[in-house]
Structure formats: structure tokens, C-alpha cells
Amino acid sequence: MGSRIITYGGGALSLSSRSCRIVSGLEQPVGGGAVRWQVLEQVDKELSTGNERAALNLVKDLQAKPGVSDVSAPPARYFYRLQIPQRLYTLDELRLNGIEAASLLSPVDTTLGSIERIIQAVALLGGIAAWNVFDLSPQQILFTSLGFLFLWTFDAVSFNGGISFLVLDTLAHSFSQKYNNRVVQHEAGHFLIAYLLGILPKGYTLTSLEALKKEGSLNVQAGTAFADFEFLEEVNKGKVSATTLNKFSCIALAGVATEYLLFGTAEGGLADINTLDKLLKSLGFTQKKADAQVGWAVLNTVLILRRHEKARAVLADAMSEGRTVGSCVDAIEETIDVTDL
């Protein structure tokens, strides 16, 4: 099984799998693209049956074929071609590269906060209106208030606030195009960086409701899951290699980095940052060493995203249409700028 990064609202690293649907009406490619398309259709079939290792092997074989995949170098060598020198980058150096760390690494979800305040105001006004219309006694108001308080506490304790977040997230996607677009772009950032670094995304969800239907859990929010066996195996052994850690760091920060590049600040992705922070602490990193790792990963990820902005935009469109993993990978391969590889 692979790892899953929960990227919007909250959550933690967990395990999941996703059954993907084939989207009809897509134009069939020719030549090397036709071969790639056939392989990626098989990748979708393997993922739909939970055979993630076979899907990963298919993609690796595909990337090794000249003329079929633009991401044609072996993942390890390709990663070293992408990354910048690893050292401590100061805040001034990040600013010179157009990055304000505070806006990127301190996400605050203003959209959900606004919706929550609106719901609270409506509930208060509704309570006052009901009091006047139905002439409720103080005792009835007390019992009603206690009932709502019990439901809120039950959700917080039993589902870690999952029901509340499901309601807020559903309303946000329904009434805020800005919020919906942020989530899509955020997940596209995770997907693109993972694929470019040789890690196969095995599925994604863009709403809490979609995640609930697929995962059957209220504690699962929008996120992207990965067929990342090497990472999990190393974590289980208690020793993570520098290469694996660098890849995970870039993937974890890809969502907030994408938001920052597009909107000037990040709102979602606090859980990603917390997950990376916990991993670094578990590996015994000092605060200075952890800051160096995060600073390097931020700059490296931002530079890759800038380099492949068009591919990220096309991928985001594909994900917003609900395309399969294979179709999303094909969108990357069709759009990626080979001169920047």
C-alpha cells in the first residue's frame, strides 16, 4: 500500500486506495502517444484492482522507453537533474527568488473560517426568530442549546470534527469558486511534483464528500495518495534515506507552493507542513537542520513548479474533470516541456 497526503483542512499521513473511472470522449493519441495511452489504461486497471505495485512497475517501464515518455530518465537520476544544491537557504535568499516564507508556510483557511462564522450567525438569528415565533420558554431554549452542544462535542470527540468539516467543505465547494479552484490547484501541485520525482500518484479526491464516498471515513479530506513503497518501507525500518526524504519534503510542500505561486498566499496544507515537521522530528532533526530541509524543499519545489507551469495547469483541468490517474499522467506527458527536463 502507499502513502496518502491529506492536504486541505487537516489530517495526517494515512493509507488508502482508490478505484478510478475511465473518462470517455478523450482523443486517442497516435505513435508513441498511442503506446503510452495503452500502458496508462493498464495502469488504471491495476490501480482499480488494488495492484499498486504492478501499476508502479508499468509506469517505470514506460518512463524507460525513449520517445514514449518525456520523463524518461530513471527516477533517482531524474531527481538529481531537477534539484538545486542542498544547503541552508536564508530568508533573504528565498526573497531574492520571489518567495515569502511566511505566506507559504503559515496557511490560514479564510474561506472555511468565513463560512463557519456565517453559519454561527445564521444559527443565532434562527434561534432568536424561533424564540419569538414559537414563544419558547427559557427551559426549552436551554435544552435545545444543550442538544446542539452535545452534537458538536460528539462530532469533535468521536469523529475529530469530521462531520463539521464535511459540512463546511461541501458548502465551500458549492458557493465559493475560489475555494474550489484552490483545492484543485493544490492537489495538482502534489500530483505533478510526485510524478516528476518518480513517485506514482494512485488516486486523488478533491472534496470531503468524495473522500467519504471512496474511503468510508469522516476523517479523510481532500488529498492525493501515492504508491510509495520505498518511503513506507524506510519509515517502518526507522531510517529514511536522504534521497527519499528530499522527495517526500518536496511532495509535501508542493500544495502550499502551488497556492503561493498562483494566489500569493497559501490557505490549505497546514496538515502537510505538520506531517513533514513530525517526520523530521522523528528522525532526530534539530530545529536548525529542519529549517534548512524545509527551506531547501520550498525553493526546489517552487522552481520546479515555475518551470512546468503549463503542465500543472493542464493537469489541474484534467483533475477537475475527474479523470483517472492514467489520464492525468498522460496530460502531463503531453504537455511537459522537454527542454526543461
mmCIF file of C-alpha atoms in Angstrom:
data_model
loop_
_atom_site.group_PDB
_atom_site.id
_atom_site.type_symbol
_atom_site.label_atom_id
_atom_site.label_comp_id
_atom_site.label_asym_id
_atom_site.label_seq_id
_atom_site.Cartn_x
_atom_site.Cartn_y
_atom_site.Cartn_z
ATOM 1 C CA MET A 1 0.000 0.000 0.000
ATOM 2 C CA GLY A 2 1.097 3.618 -0.467
ATOM 3 C CA SER A 3 1.094 6.814 1.497
ATOM 4 C CA ARG A 4 -1.546 9.487 1.316
ATOM 5 C CA ILE A 5 -1.069 13.176 1.899
ATOM 6 C CA ILE A 6 -4.166 14.857 3.298
ATOM 7 C CA THR A 7 -3.856 18.357 2.014
ATOM 8 C CA TYR A 8 -6.852 20.507 2.724
ATOM 9 C CA GLY A 9 -8.284 21.349 6.126
ATOM 10 C CA GLY A 10 -6.423 18.849 8.283
ATOM 11 C CA GLY A 11 -5.447 15.233 8.679
ATOM 12 C CA ALA A 12 -2.372 13.067 8.754
ATOM 13 C CA LEU A 13 -0.384 10.597 6.774
ATOM 14 C CA SER A 14 -2.550 7.511 6.287
ATOM 15 C CA LEU A 15 -3.074 4.552 3.993
ATOM 16 C CA SER A 16 -5.681 4.377 1.287
ATOM 17 C CA SER A 17 -6.501 3.088 -2.172
ATOM 18 C CA ARG A 18 -8.697 4.490 -4.900
ATOM 19 C CA SER A 19 -10.746 2.953 -7.674
ATOM 20 C CA CYS A 20 -10.578 5.129 -10.770
ATOM 21 C CA ARG A 21 -13.151 5.536 -13.528
ATOM 22 C CA ILE A 22 -12.341 5.769 -17.211
ATOM 23 C CA VAL A 23 -13.451 9.042 -18.787
ATOM 24 C CA SER A 24 -14.827 8.623 -22.284
ATOM 25 C CA GLY A 25 -14.579 11.097 -25.087
ATOM 26 C CA LEU A 26 -10.813 11.620 -24.840
ATOM 27 C CA GLU A 27 -8.958 11.969 -28.109
ATOM 28 C CA GLN A 28 -6.882 8.890 -28.852
ATOM 29 C CA PRO A 29 -3.180 9.668 -29.465
ATOM 30 C CA VAL A 30 -1.018 8.190 -32.195
ATOM 31 C CA GLY A 31 2.588 6.981 -32.417
ATOM 32 C CA GLY A 32 4.480 6.947 -29.137
ATOM 33 C CA GLY A 33 1.475 8.583 -27.518
ATOM 34 C CA ALA A 34 -0.682 5.602 -28.502
ATOM 35 C CA VAL A 35 1.719 3.194 -26.801
ATOM 36 C CA ARG A 36 1.750 5.389 -23.719
ATOM 37 C CA TRP A 37 -2.044 5.571 -23.695
ATOM 38 C CA GLN A 38 -2.351 1.781 -23.794
ATOM 39 C CA VAL A 39 0.082 1.396 -20.914
ATOM 40 C CA LEU A 40 -1.681 4.054 -18.852
ATOM 41 C CA GLU A 41 -5.041 2.384 -19.407
ATOM 42 C CA GLN A 42 -3.475 -0.769 -17.968
ATOM 43 C CA VAL A 43 -2.144 1.316 -15.072
ATOM 44 C CA ASP A 44 -5.705 2.425 -14.312
ATOM 45 C CA LYS A 45 -6.896 -1.183 -14.393
ATOM 46 C CA GLU A 46 -4.173 -2.269 -11.971
ATOM 47 C CA LEU A 47 -4.973 0.610 -9.622
ATOM 48 C CA SER A 48 -8.689 -0.166 -9.736
ATOM 49 C CA THR A 49 -7.962 -3.703 -8.509
ATOM 50 C CA GLY A 50 -5.560 -2.503 -5.822
ATOM 51 C CA ASN A 51 -2.476 -3.869 -7.574
ATOM 52 C CA GLU A 52 -0.432 -0.730 -6.979
ATOM 53 C CA ARG A 53 2.996 -2.315 -7.276
ATOM 54 C CA ALA A 54 2.152 -3.593 -10.770
ATOM 55 C CA ALA A 55 0.890 -0.128 -11.738
ATOM 56 C CA LEU A 56 4.107 1.444 -10.490
ATOM 57 C CA ASN A 57 6.214 -1.042 -12.451
ATOM 58 C CA LEU A 58 4.236 -0.276 -15.608
ATOM 59 C CA VAL A 59 4.947 3.434 -15.245
ATOM 60 C CA LYS A 60 8.638 2.829 -14.577
ATOM 61 C CA ASP A 61 8.852 0.656 -17.689
ATOM 62 C CA LEU A 62 7.019 3.352 -19.641
ATOM 63 C CA GLN A 63 9.431 6.050 -18.499
ATOM 64 C CA ALA A 64 12.369 3.922 -19.631
ATOM 65 C CA LYS A 65 11.130 3.833 -23.243
ATOM 66 C CA PRO A 66 12.616 6.609 -25.440
ATOM 67 C CA GLY A 67 10.022 8.529 -27.431
ATOM 68 C CA VAL A 68 7.145 7.265 -25.302
ATOM 69 C CA SER A 69 7.657 9.247 -22.111
ATOM 70 C CA ASP A 70 9.231 12.683 -21.788
ATOM 71 C CA VAL A 71 10.066 11.865 -18.173
ATOM 72 C CA SER A 72 12.331 9.147 -19.484
ATOM 73 C CA ALA A 73 15.240 9.100 -17.045
ATOM 74 C CA PRO A 74 15.258 6.700 -14.094
ATOM 75 C CA PRO A 75 13.595 8.410 -11.081
ATOM 76 C CA ALA A 76 16.780 8.748 -8.987
ATOM 77 C CA ARG A 77 18.854 10.257 -11.805
ATOM 78 C CA TYR A 78 15.934 12.425 -12.900
ATOM 79 C CA PHE A 79 15.552 13.765 -9.368
ATOM 80 C CA TYR A 80 19.164 14.854 -9.212
ATOM 81 C CA ARG A 81 18.744 16.616 -12.536
ATOM 82 C CA LEU A 82 15.870 18.619 -11.090
ATOM 83 C CA GLN A 83 17.098 19.577 -7.651
ATOM 84 C CA ILE A 84 19.104 22.617 -6.610
ATOM 85 C CA PRO A 85 22.202 22.320 -4.381
ATOM 86 C CA GLN A 86 21.161 21.260 -0.898
ATOM 87 C CA ARG A 87 22.252 23.723 1.767
ATOM 88 C CA LEU A 88 20.794 26.255 4.180
ATOM 89 C CA TYR A 89 18.954 28.983 2.264
ATOM 90 C CA THR A 90 18.339 32.188 4.213
ATOM 91 C CA LEU A 91 15.055 34.109 4.169
ATOM 92 C CA ASP A 92 16.775 36.800 2.110
ATOM 93 C CA GLU A 93 17.822 34.213 -0.472
ATOM 94 C CA LEU A 94 14.250 32.951 -0.661
ATOM 95 C CA ARG A 95 13.020 36.532 -1.133
ATOM 96 C CA LEU A 96 15.529 37.030 -3.944
ATOM 97 C CA ASN A 97 13.774 34.112 -5.635
ATOM 98 C CA GLY A 98 10.367 35.723 -5.081
ATOM 99 C CA ILE A 99 9.375 33.620 -2.068
ATOM 100 C CA GLU A 100 7.962 34.996 1.185
ATOM 101 C CA ALA A 101 8.250 32.030 3.536
ATOM 102 C CA ALA A 102 5.602 33.339 5.951
ATOM 103 C CA SER A 103 2.941 33.495 3.224
ATOM 104 C CA LEU A 104 3.795 29.987 2.063
ATOM 105 C CA LEU A 105 4.409 28.121 5.318
ATOM 106 C CA SER A 106 1.680 29.647 7.520
ATOM 107 C CA PRO A 107 -1.580 28.753 5.744
ATOM 108 C CA VAL A 108 -4.837 30.089 7.183
ATOM 109 C CA ASP A 109 -8.070 28.955 5.537
ATOM 110 C CA THR A 110 -10.062 32.188 5.429
ATOM 111 C CA THR A 111 -12.832 30.713 3.260
ATOM 112 C CA LEU A 112 -13.831 27.978 5.697
ATOM 113 C CA GLY A 113 -13.462 30.407 8.585
ATOM 114 C CA SER A 114 -15.846 32.850 6.921
ATOM 115 C CA ILE A 115 -18.411 30.148 6.184
ATOM 116 C CA GLU A 116 -18.208 28.892 9.763
ATOM 117 C CA ARG A 117 -18.869 32.391 11.106
ATOM 118 C CA ILE A 118 -21.816 32.806 8.731
ATOM 119 C CA ILE A 119 -23.309 29.505 9.910
ATOM 120 C CA GLN A 120 -22.902 30.573 13.528
ATOM 121 C CA ALA A 121 -24.578 33.916 12.832
ATOM 122 C CA VAL A 122 -27.455 32.242 10.971
ATOM 123 C CA ALA A 123 -27.899 29.741 13.804
ATOM 124 C CA LEU A 124 -28.027 32.566 16.347
ATOM 125 C CA LEU A 125 -30.533 34.578 14.325
ATOM 126 C CA GLY A 126 -32.578 31.430 13.705
ATOM 127 C CA GLY A 127 -32.651 30.706 17.405
ATOM 128 C CA ILE A 128 -33.836 34.222 18.184
ATOM 129 C CA ALA A 129 -36.507 34.008 15.476
ATOM 130 C CA ALA A 130 -37.703 30.619 16.762
ATOM 131 C CA TRP A 131 -37.860 32.014 20.288
ATOM 132 C CA ASN A 132 -40.121 34.849 19.141
ATOM 133 C CA VAL A 133 -42.278 32.836 16.711
ATOM 134 C CA PHE A 134 -42.848 29.765 18.885
ATOM 135 C CA ASP A 135 -42.717 31.616 22.194
ATOM 136 C CA LEU A 136 -40.180 29.160 23.607
ATOM 137 C CA SER A 137 -39.614 29.058 27.335
ATOM 138 C CA PRO A 138 -36.115 29.565 28.815
ATOM 139 C CA GLN A 139 -36.090 25.862 29.694
ATOM 140 C CA GLN A 140 -36.816 24.830 26.094
ATOM 141 C CA ILE A 141 -34.072 27.125 24.814
ATOM 142 C CA LEU A 142 -31.654 25.643 27.343
ATOM 143 C CA PHE A 143 -32.453 22.055 26.318
ATOM 144 C CA THR A 144 -32.149 22.927 22.619
ATOM 145 C CA SER A 145 -28.792 24.616 23.185
ATOM 146 C CA LEU A 146 -27.550 21.642 25.196
ATOM 147 C CA GLY A 147 -28.640 19.333 22.372
ATOM 148 C CA PHE A 148 -26.597 21.235 19.789
ATOM 149 C CA LEU A 149 -23.664 21.385 22.184
ATOM 150 C CA PHE A 150 -23.858 17.608 22.658
ATOM 151 C CA LEU A 151 -23.865 17.009 18.889
ATOM 152 C CA TRP A 152 -20.878 19.314 18.427
ATOM 153 C CA THR A 153 -18.974 17.619 21.245
ATOM 154 C CA PHE A 154 -19.861 14.149 19.936
ATOM 155 C CA ASP A 155 -18.531 15.068 16.488
ATOM 156 C CA ALA A 156 -15.353 16.543 17.952
ATOM 157 C CA VAL A 157 -14.654 13.527 20.176
ATOM 158 C CA SER A 158 -15.878 10.647 18.003
ATOM 159 C CA PHE A 159 -15.053 11.924 14.505
ATOM 160 C CA ASN A 160 -12.349 14.510 15.238
ATOM 161 C CA GLY A 161 -14.626 17.205 13.832
ATOM 162 C CA GLY A 162 -15.202 15.228 10.645
ATOM 163 C CA ILE A 163 -18.927 15.985 10.344
ATOM 164 C CA SER A 164 -18.396 19.702 10.893
ATOM 165 C CA PHE A 165 -15.614 19.817 8.325
ATOM 166 C CA LEU A 166 -17.699 17.801 5.839
ATOM 167 C CA VAL A 167 -20.484 20.381 6.081
ATOM 168 C CA LEU A 168 -18.111 23.346 5.804
ATOM 169 C CA ASP A 169 -16.141 21.839 2.920
ATOM 170 C CA THR A 170 -19.304 20.930 0.988
ATOM 171 C CA LEU A 171 -20.717 24.433 1.413
ATOM 172 C CA ALA A 172 -17.391 25.987 0.420
ATOM 173 C CA HIS A 173 -17.172 23.938 -2.782
ATOM 174 C CA SER A 174 -20.818 24.749 -3.575
ATOM 175 C CA PHE A 175 -20.667 28.514 -3.074
ATOM 176 C CA SER A 176 -17.012 29.518 -3.470
ATOM 177 C CA GLN A 177 -15.346 29.034 -6.840
ATOM 178 C CA LYS A 178 -12.203 30.486 -5.300
ATOM 179 C CA TYR A 179 -12.073 27.722 -2.688
ATOM 180 C CA ASN A 180 -12.833 25.022 -5.245
ATOM 181 C CA ASN A 181 -10.072 26.270 -7.548
ATOM 182 C CA ARG A 182 -7.569 26.447 -4.690
ATOM 183 C CA VAL A 183 -8.167 22.821 -3.773
ATOM 184 C CA VAL A 184 -7.827 21.648 -7.384
ATOM 185 C CA GLN A 185 -4.616 23.599 -7.945
ATOM 186 C CA HIS A 186 -3.243 22.445 -4.584
ATOM 187 C CA GLU A 187 -3.751 18.776 -5.430
ATOM 188 C CA ALA A 188 -2.394 19.270 -8.950
ATOM 189 C CA GLY A 189 0.802 20.564 -7.367
ATOM 190 C CA HIS A 190 1.156 17.421 -5.256
ATOM 191 C CA PHE A 191 0.380 15.176 -8.232
ATOM 192 C CA LEU A 192 2.812 16.860 -10.628
ATOM 193 C CA ILE A 193 5.775 17.049 -8.259
ATOM 194 C CA ALA A 194 5.302 13.432 -7.182
ATOM 195 C CA TYR A 195 5.209 12.171 -10.762
ATOM 196 C CA LEU A 196 8.234 14.228 -11.808
ATOM 197 C CA LEU A 197 10.200 12.850 -8.863
ATOM 198 C CA GLY A 198 9.401 9.258 -9.797
ATOM 199 C CA ILE A 199 6.551 8.561 -7.347
ATOM 200 C CA LEU A 200 3.247 7.408 -8.844
ATOM 201 C CA PRO A 201 0.062 9.047 -7.545
ATOM 202 C CA LYS A 202 -2.503 6.268 -7.148
ATOM 203 C CA GLY A 203 -5.578 8.412 -6.612
ATOM 204 C CA TYR A 204 -6.923 11.760 -5.519
ATOM 205 C CA THR A 205 -10.032 13.339 -4.032
ATOM 206 C CA LEU A 206 -10.999 16.994 -4.284
ATOM 207 C CA THR A 207 -13.789 17.212 -1.688
ATOM 208 C CA SER A 208 -14.518 15.731 1.711
ATOM 209 C CA LEU A 209 -17.760 14.283 0.370
ATOM 210 C CA GLU A 210 -15.874 12.491 -2.412
ATOM 211 C CA ALA A 211 -13.353 11.228 0.131
ATOM 212 C CA LEU A 212 -16.168 9.967 2.375
ATOM 213 C CA LYS A 213 -17.734 8.042 -0.514
ATOM 214 C CA LYS A 214 -14.430 6.469 -1.518
ATOM 215 C CA GLU A 215 -12.787 5.971 1.866
ATOM 216 C CA GLY A 216 -15.865 5.460 4.036
ATOM 217 C CA SER A 217 -14.422 7.670 6.770
ATOM 218 C CA LEU A 218 -15.305 11.131 8.037
ATOM 219 C CA ASN A 219 -11.694 11.786 8.963
ATOM 220 C CA VAL A 220 -10.481 11.726 5.350
ATOM 221 C CA GLN A 221 -10.400 15.016 3.472
ATOM 222 C CA ALA A 222 -9.311 16.078 0.014
ATOM 223 C CA GLY A 223 -5.903 14.679 -0.779
ATOM 224 C CA THR A 224 -3.627 12.732 -3.088
ATOM 225 C CA ALA A 225 -2.498 9.173 -2.403
ATOM 226 C CA PHE A 226 0.758 7.666 -3.627
ATOM 227 C CA ALA A 227 2.080 4.204 -4.444
ATOM 228 C CA ASP A 228 5.223 4.920 -2.458
ATOM 229 C CA PHE A 229 6.514 1.600 -1.176
ATOM 230 C CA GLU A 230 10.110 2.674 -0.656
ATOM 231 C CA PHE A 231 9.134 5.513 1.662
ATOM 232 C CA LEU A 232 6.881 3.350 3.836
ATOM 233 C CA GLU A 233 9.453 0.571 3.986
ATOM 234 C CA GLU A 234 12.135 3.004 5.114
ATOM 235 C CA VAL A 235 9.834 4.609 7.692
ATOM 236 C CA ASN A 236 8.963 1.190 9.103
ATOM 237 C CA LYS A 237 12.680 0.448 9.443
ATOM 238 C CA GLY A 238 13.170 3.739 11.258
ATOM 239 C CA LYS A 239 15.746 5.010 8.767
ATOM 240 C CA VAL A 240 14.874 7.254 5.834
ATOM 241 C CA SER A 241 17.493 7.912 3.146
ATOM 242 C CA ALA A 242 18.379 11.470 2.154
ATOM 243 C CA THR A 243 17.005 10.942 -1.359
ATOM 244 C CA THR A 244 13.676 9.634 -0.079
ATOM 245 C CA LEU A 245 13.401 12.419 2.490
ATOM 246 C CA ASN A 246 14.110 15.050 -0.145
ATOM 247 C CA LYS A 247 11.397 13.666 -2.408
ATOM 248 C CA PHE A 248 8.870 13.462 0.426
ATOM 249 C CA SER A 249 9.699 17.018 1.522
ATOM 250 C CA CYS A 250 9.117 18.405 -1.967
ATOM 251 C CA ILE A 251 5.873 16.483 -2.429
ATOM 252 C CA ALA A 252 4.566 17.522 0.997
ATOM 253 C CA LEU A 253 5.179 21.209 0.261
ATOM 254 C CA ALA A 254 4.019 21.129 -3.370
ATOM 255 C CA GLY A 255 0.423 22.033 -2.500
ATOM 256 C CA VAL A 256 1.207 25.152 -0.474
ATOM 257 C CA ALA A 257 3.889 26.116 -3.004
ATOM 258 C CA THR A 258 1.350 25.919 -5.837
ATOM 259 C CA GLU A 259 -1.142 28.066 -3.947
ATOM 260 C CA TYR A 260 1.542 30.613 -3.166
ATOM 261 C CA LEU A 261 2.611 30.897 -6.801
ATOM 262 C CA LEU A 262 -0.961 31.295 -8.045
ATOM 263 C CA PHE A 263 -2.599 33.334 -5.287
ATOM 264 C CA GLY A 264 0.240 34.959 -3.366
ATOM 265 C CA THR A 265 -0.504 33.047 -0.180
ATOM 266 C CA ALA A 266 -1.449 29.527 0.904
ATOM 267 C CA GLU A 267 -4.706 28.712 2.706
ATOM 268 C CA GLY A 268 -4.772 24.906 2.722
ATOM 269 C CA GLY A 269 -1.999 22.466 3.502
ATOM 270 C CA LEU A 270 -1.322 23.058 7.181
ATOM 271 C CA ALA A 271 -1.565 19.289 7.708
ATOM 272 C CA ASP A 272 1.135 18.739 5.065
ATOM 273 C CA ILE A 273 3.505 21.057 6.884
ATOM 274 C CA ASN A 274 2.718 19.457 10.242
ATOM 275 C CA THR A 275 3.246 15.969 8.794
ATOM 276 C CA LEU A 276 6.653 16.944 7.420
ATOM 277 C CA ASP A 277 7.565 18.601 10.716
ATOM 278 C CA LYS A 278 6.632 15.470 12.673
ATOM 279 C CA LEU A 279 8.675 13.298 10.314
ATOM 280 C CA LEU A 280 11.747 15.493 10.706
ATOM 281 C CA LYS A 281 11.396 15.445 14.485
ATOM 282 C CA SER A 282 11.013 11.664 14.484
ATOM 283 C CA LEU A 283 14.287 11.452 12.537
ATOM 284 C CA GLY A 284 16.043 13.475 15.228
ATOM 285 C CA PHE A 285 16.450 16.690 13.249
ATOM 286 C CA THR A 286 17.391 19.779 15.244
ATOM 287 C CA GLN A 287 15.302 22.898 14.585
ATOM 288 C CA LYS A 288 18.136 24.402 12.544
ATOM 289 C CA LYS A 289 18.511 21.260 10.438
ATOM 290 C CA ALA A 290 14.732 21.006 9.973
ATOM 291 C CA ASP A 291 14.551 24.655 8.879
ATOM 292 C CA ALA A 292 17.318 24.005 6.358
ATOM 293 C CA GLN A 293 15.468 20.979 4.962
ATOM 294 C CA VAL A 294 12.192 22.878 4.656
ATOM 295 C CA GLY A 295 13.832 25.965 3.151
ATOM 296 C CA TRP A 296 15.634 23.879 0.532
ATOM 297 C CA ALA A 297 12.459 21.927 -0.294
ATOM 298 C CA VAL A 298 10.420 25.126 -0.641
ATOM 299 C CA LEU A 299 12.876 26.688 -3.082
ATOM 300 C CA ASN A 300 13.409 23.473 -5.044
ATOM 301 C CA THR A 301 9.664 22.826 -5.349
ATOM 302 C CA VAL A 302 8.831 26.395 -6.354
ATOM 303 C CA LEU A 303 11.488 26.361 -9.076
ATOM 304 C CA ILE A 304 10.176 23.067 -10.489
ATOM 305 C CA LEU A 305 6.587 24.356 -10.459
ATOM 306 C CA ARG A 306 7.595 27.556 -12.218
ATOM 307 C CA ARG A 307 9.452 25.522 -14.816
ATOM 308 C CA HIS A 308 6.417 23.365 -15.529
ATOM 309 C CA GLU A 309 3.569 25.831 -15.016
ATOM 310 C CA LYS A 310 1.789 24.799 -18.220
ATOM 311 C CA ALA A 311 1.847 21.111 -17.305
ATOM 312 C CA ARG A 312 0.453 21.928 -13.861
ATOM 313 C CA ALA A 313 -2.380 23.985 -15.364
ATOM 314 C CA VAL A 314 -3.348 21.236 -17.829
ATOM 315 C CA LEU A 315 -3.156 18.647 -15.056
ATOM 316 C CA ALA A 316 -5.426 20.762 -12.841
ATOM 317 C CA ASP A 317 -8.020 20.882 -15.619
ATOM 318 C CA ALA A 318 -7.828 17.105 -16.005
ATOM 319 C CA MET A 319 -8.244 16.562 -12.260
ATOM 320 C CA SER A 320 -11.184 18.976 -12.055
ATOM 321 C CA GLU A 321 -12.872 16.853 -14.739
ATOM 322 C CA GLY A 322 -12.400 13.773 -12.562
ATOM 323 C CA ARG A 323 -10.090 11.963 -14.969
ATOM 324 C CA THR A 324 -8.283 8.792 -13.992
ATOM 325 C CA VAL A 325 -4.715 8.696 -12.756
ATOM 326 C CA GLY A 326 -3.584 7.322 -16.115
ATOM 327 C CA SER A 327 -5.331 10.115 -17.986
ATOM 328 C CA CYS A 328 -3.793 12.714 -15.669
ATOM 329 C CA VAL A 329 -0.339 11.239 -16.253
ATOM 330 C CA ASP A 330 -0.980 11.368 -19.993
ATOM 331 C CA ALA A 331 -1.908 15.048 -19.664
ATOM 332 C CA ILE A 332 1.456 15.689 -18.008
ATOM 333 C CA GLU A 333 3.360 13.750 -20.662
ATOM 334 C CA GLU A 334 1.560 15.558 -23.484
ATOM 335 C CA THR A 335 2.286 18.990 -22.022
ATOM 336 C CA ILE A 336 5.640 18.743 -20.258
ATOM 337 C CA ASP A 337 8.344 20.980 -21.688
ATOM 338 C CA VAL A 338 11.139 18.576 -22.606
ATOM 339 C CA THR A 339 13.653 21.425 -22.845
ATOM 340 C CA ASP A 340 13.307 21.923 -19.091
ATOM 341 C CA LEU A 341 13.920 18.289 -18.157
#
